[in-house]
Coordinates of C-alpha atoms in Angstrom, one line a residue:
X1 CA -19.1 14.9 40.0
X2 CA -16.3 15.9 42.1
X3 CA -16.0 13.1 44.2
X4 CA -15.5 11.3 40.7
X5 CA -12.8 13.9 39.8
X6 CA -11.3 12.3 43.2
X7 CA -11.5 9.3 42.8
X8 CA -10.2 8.7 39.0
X9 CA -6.3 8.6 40.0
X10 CA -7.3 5.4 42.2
X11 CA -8.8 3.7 39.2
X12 CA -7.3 0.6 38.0
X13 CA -7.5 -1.1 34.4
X14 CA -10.3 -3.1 35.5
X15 CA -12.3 0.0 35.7
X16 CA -11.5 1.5 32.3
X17 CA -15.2 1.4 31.4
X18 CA -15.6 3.8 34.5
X19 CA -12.9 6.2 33.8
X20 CA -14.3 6.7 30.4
X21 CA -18.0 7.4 31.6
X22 CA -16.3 9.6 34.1
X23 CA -14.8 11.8 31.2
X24 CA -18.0 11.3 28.6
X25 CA -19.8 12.7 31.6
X26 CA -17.7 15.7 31.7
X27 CA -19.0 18.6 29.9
X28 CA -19.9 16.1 26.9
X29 CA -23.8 16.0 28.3
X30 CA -23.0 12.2 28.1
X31 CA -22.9 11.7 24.3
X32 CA -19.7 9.8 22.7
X33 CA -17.8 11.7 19.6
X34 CA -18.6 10.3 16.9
X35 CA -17.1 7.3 15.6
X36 CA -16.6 6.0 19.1
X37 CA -15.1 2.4 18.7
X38 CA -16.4 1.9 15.2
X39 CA -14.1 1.6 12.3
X40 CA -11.5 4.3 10.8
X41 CA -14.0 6.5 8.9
X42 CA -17.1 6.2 11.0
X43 CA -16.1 9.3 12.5
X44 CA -17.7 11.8 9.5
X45 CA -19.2 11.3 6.4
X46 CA -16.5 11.0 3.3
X47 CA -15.9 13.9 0.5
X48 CA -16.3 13.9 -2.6
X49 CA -16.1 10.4 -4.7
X50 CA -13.2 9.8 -6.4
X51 CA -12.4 10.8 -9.8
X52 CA -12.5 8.5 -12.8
X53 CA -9.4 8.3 -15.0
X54 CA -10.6 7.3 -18.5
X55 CA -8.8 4.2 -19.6
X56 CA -7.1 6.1 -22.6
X57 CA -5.5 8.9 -21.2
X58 CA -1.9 9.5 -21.9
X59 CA 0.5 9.3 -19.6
X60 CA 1.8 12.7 -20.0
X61 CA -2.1 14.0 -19.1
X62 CA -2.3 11.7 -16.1
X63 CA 1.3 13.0 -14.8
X64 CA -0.2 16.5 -15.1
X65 CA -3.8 16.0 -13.5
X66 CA -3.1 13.2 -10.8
X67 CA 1.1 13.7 -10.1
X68 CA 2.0 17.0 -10.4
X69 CA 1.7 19.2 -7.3
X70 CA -1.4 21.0 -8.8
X71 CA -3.2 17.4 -8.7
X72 CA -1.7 14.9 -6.7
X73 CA -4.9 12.7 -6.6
X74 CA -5.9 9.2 -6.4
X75 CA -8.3 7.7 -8.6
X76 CA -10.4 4.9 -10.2
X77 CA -9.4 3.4 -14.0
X78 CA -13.5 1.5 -14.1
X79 CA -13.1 -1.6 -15.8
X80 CA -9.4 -1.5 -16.9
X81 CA -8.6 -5.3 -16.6
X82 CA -12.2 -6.8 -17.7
X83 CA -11.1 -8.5 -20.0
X84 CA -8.0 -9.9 -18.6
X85 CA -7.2 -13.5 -18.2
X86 CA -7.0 -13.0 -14.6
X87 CA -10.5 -11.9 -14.6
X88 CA -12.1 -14.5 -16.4
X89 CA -10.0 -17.6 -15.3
X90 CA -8.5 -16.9 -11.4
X91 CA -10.3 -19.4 -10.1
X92 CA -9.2 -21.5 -7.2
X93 CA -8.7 -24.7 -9.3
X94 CA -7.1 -22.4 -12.1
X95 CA -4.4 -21.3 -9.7
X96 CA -4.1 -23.9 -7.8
X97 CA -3.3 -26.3 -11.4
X98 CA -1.1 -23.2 -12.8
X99 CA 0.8 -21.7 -9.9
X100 CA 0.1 -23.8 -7.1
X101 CA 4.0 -24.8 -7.2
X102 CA 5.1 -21.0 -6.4
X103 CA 5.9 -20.0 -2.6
X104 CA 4.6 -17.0 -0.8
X105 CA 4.1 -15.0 1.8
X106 CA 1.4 -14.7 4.3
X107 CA -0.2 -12.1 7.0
X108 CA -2.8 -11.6 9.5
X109 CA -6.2 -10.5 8.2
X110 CA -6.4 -7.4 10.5
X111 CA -2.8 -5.6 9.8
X112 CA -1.2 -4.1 12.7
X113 CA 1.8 -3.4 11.9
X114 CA 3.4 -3.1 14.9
X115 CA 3.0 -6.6 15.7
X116 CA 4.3 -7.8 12.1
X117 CA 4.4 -10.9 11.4
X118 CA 4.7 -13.4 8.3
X119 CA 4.5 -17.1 6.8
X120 CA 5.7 -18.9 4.5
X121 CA 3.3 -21.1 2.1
X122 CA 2.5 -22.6 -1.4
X123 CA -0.2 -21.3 -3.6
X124 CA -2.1 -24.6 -3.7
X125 CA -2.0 -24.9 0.8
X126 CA -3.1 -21.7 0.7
X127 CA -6.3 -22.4 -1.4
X128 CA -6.9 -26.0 0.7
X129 CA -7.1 -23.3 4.0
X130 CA -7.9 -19.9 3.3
X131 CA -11.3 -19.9 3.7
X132 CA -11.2 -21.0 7.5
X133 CA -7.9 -19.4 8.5
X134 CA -7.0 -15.8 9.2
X135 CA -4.4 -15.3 6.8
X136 CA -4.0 -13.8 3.1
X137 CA -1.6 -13.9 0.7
X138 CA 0.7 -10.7 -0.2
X139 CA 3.7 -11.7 -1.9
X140 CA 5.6 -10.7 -5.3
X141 CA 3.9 -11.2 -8.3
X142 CA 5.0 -14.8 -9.5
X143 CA 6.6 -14.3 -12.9
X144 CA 4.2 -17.2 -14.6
X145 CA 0.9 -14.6 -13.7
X146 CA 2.0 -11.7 -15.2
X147 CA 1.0 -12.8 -18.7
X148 CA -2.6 -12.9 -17.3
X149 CA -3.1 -9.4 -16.1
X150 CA -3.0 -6.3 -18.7
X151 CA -0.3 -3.6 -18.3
X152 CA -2.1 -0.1 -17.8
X153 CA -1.3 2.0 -21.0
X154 CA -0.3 4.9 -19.3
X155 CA 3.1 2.6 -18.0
X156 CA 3.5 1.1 -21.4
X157 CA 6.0 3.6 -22.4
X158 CA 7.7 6.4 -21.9
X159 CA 9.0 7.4 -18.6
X160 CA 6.5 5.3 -15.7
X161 CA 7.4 2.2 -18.0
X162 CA 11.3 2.8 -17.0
X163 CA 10.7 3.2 -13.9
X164 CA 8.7 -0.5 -12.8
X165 CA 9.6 -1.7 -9.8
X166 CA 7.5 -4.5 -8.3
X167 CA 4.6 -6.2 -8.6
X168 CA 2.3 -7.5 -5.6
X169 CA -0.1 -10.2 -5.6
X170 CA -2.9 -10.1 -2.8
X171 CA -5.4 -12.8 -2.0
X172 CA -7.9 -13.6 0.6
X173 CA -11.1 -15.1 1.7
X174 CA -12.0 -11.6 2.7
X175 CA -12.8 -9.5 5.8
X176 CA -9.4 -7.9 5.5
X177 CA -8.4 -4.9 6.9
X178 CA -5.3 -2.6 6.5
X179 CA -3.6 -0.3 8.6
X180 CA -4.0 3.4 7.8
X181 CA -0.7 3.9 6.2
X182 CA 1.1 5.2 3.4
X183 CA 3.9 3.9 0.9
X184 CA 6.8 4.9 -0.6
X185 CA 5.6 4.4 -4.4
X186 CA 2.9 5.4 -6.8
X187 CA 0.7 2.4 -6.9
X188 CA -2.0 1.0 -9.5
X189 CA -3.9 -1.3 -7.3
X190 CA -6.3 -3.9 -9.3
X191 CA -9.1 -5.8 -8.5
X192 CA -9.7 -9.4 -9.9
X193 CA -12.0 -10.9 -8.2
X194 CA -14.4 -9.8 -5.0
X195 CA -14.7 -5.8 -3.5
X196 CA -12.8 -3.5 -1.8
X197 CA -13.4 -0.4 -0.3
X198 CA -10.9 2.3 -0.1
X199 CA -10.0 5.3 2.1
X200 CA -8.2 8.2 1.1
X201 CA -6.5 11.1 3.6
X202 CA -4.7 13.9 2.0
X203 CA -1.2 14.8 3.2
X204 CA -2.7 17.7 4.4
X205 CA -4.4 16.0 7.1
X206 CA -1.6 14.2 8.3
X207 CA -1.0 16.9 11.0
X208 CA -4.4 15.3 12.7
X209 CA -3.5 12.1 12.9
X210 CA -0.5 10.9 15.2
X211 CA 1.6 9.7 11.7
X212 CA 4.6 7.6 13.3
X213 CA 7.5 6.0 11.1
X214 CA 7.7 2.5 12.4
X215 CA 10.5 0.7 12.0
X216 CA 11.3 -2.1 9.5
X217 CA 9.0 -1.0 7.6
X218 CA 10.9 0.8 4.5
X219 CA 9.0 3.9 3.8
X220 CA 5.6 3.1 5.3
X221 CA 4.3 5.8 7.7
X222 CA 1.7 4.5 10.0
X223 CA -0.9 6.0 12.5
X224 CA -1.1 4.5 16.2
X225 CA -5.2 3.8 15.7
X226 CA -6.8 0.8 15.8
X227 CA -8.7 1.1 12.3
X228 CA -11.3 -1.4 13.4
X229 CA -12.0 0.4 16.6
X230 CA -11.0 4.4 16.7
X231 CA -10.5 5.2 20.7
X232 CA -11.9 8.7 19.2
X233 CA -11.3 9.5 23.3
X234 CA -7.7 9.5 22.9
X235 CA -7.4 10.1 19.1
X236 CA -9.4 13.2 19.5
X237 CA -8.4 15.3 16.2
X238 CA -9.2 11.7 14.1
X239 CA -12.6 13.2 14.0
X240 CA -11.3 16.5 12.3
X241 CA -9.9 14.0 9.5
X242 CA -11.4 14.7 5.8
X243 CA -11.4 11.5 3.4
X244 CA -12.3 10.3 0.2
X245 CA -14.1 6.8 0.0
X246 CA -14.7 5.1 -2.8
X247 CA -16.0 0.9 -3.8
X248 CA -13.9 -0.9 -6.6
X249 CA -14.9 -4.3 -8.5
X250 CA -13.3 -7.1 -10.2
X251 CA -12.0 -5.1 -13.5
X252 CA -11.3 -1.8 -11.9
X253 CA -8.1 -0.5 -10.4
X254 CA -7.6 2.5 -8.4
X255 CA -4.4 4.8 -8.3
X256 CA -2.8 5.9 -5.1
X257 CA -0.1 8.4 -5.3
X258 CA 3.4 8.0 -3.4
X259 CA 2.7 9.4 -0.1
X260 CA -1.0 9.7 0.2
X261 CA -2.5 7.8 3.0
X262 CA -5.2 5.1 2.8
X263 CA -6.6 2.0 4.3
X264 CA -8.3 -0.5 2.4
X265 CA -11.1 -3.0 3.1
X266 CA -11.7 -6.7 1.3
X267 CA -15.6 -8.6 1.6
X268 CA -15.9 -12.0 0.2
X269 CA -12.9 -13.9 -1.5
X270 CA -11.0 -11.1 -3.0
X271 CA -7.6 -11.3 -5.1
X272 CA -5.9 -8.1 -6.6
X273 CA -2.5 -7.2 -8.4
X274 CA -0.7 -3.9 -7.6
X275 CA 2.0 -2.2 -9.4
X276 CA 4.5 0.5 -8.1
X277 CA 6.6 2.6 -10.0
X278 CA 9.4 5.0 -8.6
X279 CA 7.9 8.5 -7.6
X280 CA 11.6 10.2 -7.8
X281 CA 12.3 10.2 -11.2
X282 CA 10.6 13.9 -13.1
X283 CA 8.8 12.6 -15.9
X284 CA 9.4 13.5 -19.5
X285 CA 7.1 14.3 -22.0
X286 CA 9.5 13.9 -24.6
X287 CA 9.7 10.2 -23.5
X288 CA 6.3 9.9 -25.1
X289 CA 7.1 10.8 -28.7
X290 CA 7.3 7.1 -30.0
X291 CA 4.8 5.6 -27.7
X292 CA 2.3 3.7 -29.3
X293 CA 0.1 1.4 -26.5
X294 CA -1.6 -2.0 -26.9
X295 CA -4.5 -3.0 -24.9
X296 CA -4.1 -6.2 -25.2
X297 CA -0.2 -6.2 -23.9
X298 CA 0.4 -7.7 -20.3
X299 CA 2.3 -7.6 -17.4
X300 CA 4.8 -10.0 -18.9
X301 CA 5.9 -7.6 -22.0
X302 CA 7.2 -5.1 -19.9
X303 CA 10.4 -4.8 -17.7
X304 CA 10.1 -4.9 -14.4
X305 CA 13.0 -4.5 -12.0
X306 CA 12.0 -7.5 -9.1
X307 CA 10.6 -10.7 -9.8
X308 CA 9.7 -13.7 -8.4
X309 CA 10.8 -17.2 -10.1
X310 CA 9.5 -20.5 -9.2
X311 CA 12.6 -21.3 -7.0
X312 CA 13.0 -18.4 -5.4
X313 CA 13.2 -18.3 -1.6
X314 CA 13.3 -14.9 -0.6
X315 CA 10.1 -12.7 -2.5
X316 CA 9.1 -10.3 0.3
X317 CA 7.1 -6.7 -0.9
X318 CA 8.8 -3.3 -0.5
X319 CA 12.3 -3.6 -2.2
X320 CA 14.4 -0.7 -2.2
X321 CA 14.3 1.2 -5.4
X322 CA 17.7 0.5 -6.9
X323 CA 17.9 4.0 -8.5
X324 CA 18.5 5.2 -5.2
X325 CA 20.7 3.2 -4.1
X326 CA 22.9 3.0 -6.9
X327 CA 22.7 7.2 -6.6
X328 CA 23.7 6.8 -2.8
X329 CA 26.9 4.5 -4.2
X330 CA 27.6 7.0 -6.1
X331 CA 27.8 9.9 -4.0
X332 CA 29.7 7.9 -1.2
X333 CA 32.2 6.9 -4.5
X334 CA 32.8 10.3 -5.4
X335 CA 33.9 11.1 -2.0
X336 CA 37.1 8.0 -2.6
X337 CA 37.8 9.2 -5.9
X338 CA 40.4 11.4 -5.2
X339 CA 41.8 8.8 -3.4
X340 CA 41.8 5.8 -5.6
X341 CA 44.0 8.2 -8.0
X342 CA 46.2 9.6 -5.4
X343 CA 50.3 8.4 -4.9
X344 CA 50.4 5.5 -3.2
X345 CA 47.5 3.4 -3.8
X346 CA 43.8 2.8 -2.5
X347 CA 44.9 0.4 -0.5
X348 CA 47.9 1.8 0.9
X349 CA 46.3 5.1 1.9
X350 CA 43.7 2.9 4.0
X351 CA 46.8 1.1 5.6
X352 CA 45.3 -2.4 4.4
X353 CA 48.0 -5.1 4.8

């Protein structure tokens, strides 16, 4: 052994596979950790499943028991868009004769992030190719689909329903794989057609996991694994990590608070709708007193701030929230105020000429 312990400074690259039996050797009685090279979760059994959210609970309920501090919780709405029109008719020859016109964006199958990348595409090339390329679609909603896909009842009204922001559309021939990350928004992810498995990691296991803020990437915090082979070697603590896993089908959706890490997994031909609303605003129960829901009302009765138009051009995901921004112009404003009103003039006091 110690002629080993020697010897390992001289190693090269090319003998990576040494240096690692070198260090399995040491004091490990030549096992590997668990989760060795597999995929991100491999490396322990998950917690408990998910909770279900019944399909009729009030929004001020679900602020209280999956928002507020004392929840903070993802979970699974079962069956909350079976009997959408995107669940019965999102075929390929359904999009491709009612939105094949749109332009979108697409991404590698296995995200990494750090190598981001993206192309542009129509809905109807996509379909011709996406079964024997390695690319998926995620790209605003287009405007025409919304009237297909039902709006959630807890964001009919009231405060969430104010606070809309954008809507993603996600496609692919499946074997997809995301990044372990988290976003800036709470998020109602929904499942039209195929399966996807979901992880979840508590804030409070962040501290185990190497979180990084990357940049050009908004809010999105992201940790420096590979999540279809853990180096559990050099990511030691990922084996410490405590999860939640959970399976969701064409129908169900699954809620993902702002903030709250997760990584997400597609098999077979898989297409799903996502809507995020602004985490920043406190919600108010008296915003509730006149709400009266419909499950039959879509997407496309509701207000949402971005969209995406036939002849748009630019429909990326992750806007900015504009509440914040329009806040930040107004605290940089109140800094000129005094000088818009002062003797002189605005644009005398800057000395514009």
């Amino acid at each position: 052994m110690i002629w080993l312990l020697l010897m390992l400074p001289y190693l090269t690259d090319s003998s990576a596979w040494f240096k690692e039996l070198f260090l399995l050797s040491d004091g490990r009685c030549g096992t590997v950790p668990e989760g060795h090279l597999q995929p991100f979760g491999y490396h322990k059994q998950p917690g408990l499943p998910m909770a279900t959210i019944p399909n009729s609970i009030t929004a001020d309920e679900f602020n209280r028991k999956f928002i507020q501090p004392s929840g903070y919780l993802p979970g699974i709405f079962r069956g909350l868009q079976g009997n959408s029109e995107a669940v019965r008719n999102w075929s390929d020859g359904y999009l491709a004769d009612n939105f094949g016109h749109y332009k979108v964006l697409t991404e590698v199958k296995h995200e990494l992030r750090q190598k981001y990348g993206k192309s542009l595409n129509t809905i109807s090339k996509f379909l011709q190719e996406y079964r024997t390329t390695n690319q998926y679609i995620v790209t605003v909603l287009p405007d025409d689909m919304r009237r297909d896909v039902l709006m959630p009842p807890i964001l009919q009204c009231g405060t969430f329903s104010h606070n809309l922001l954008e809507l993603n559309f996600w496609m692919a021939s499946g074997n997809t794989a995301s990044q372990v990350h988290y976003d800036a928004d709470h998020n109602i992810h929904c499942l039209i057609a195929g399966k996807k498995s979901f992880f979840m990691i508590h804030p409070d296991q962040y501290h185990k996991m190497n979180m990084q803020r990357l940049q050009n990437t908004g809010s999105d915090y992201c940790p420096t694994i590979n999540q279809n082979k853990v180096d559990m070697l050099k990511e030691q603590s990922i084996g410490d990590v405590d999860y939640q896993w959970d399976v969701i089908h064409p129908g169900d959706c699954i809620f993902i608070p702002s903030q709250y890490a997760h990584q997400v997994r597609s098999y077979g031909r898989s297409i799903s709708v996502t809507i995020l609303w602004d985490p920043t605003l406190p919600f108010d129960p008296e915003s509730m007193k006149d709400c009266h829901v419909n499950n039959t009302s879509t997407i496309a009765d509701h207000n949402v701030v971005w969209n995406h138009k036939a002849d748009d051009i630019f429909f990326d995901v992750g806007y900015a929230t504009p509440y914040i921004m329009r806040d930040e112009l107004l605290n940089i404003w109140s800094g000129w105020e005094d000088l818009v009103k002062s003797k002189g003039g605005f644009c005398e006091k800057l000395d514009v000429r």
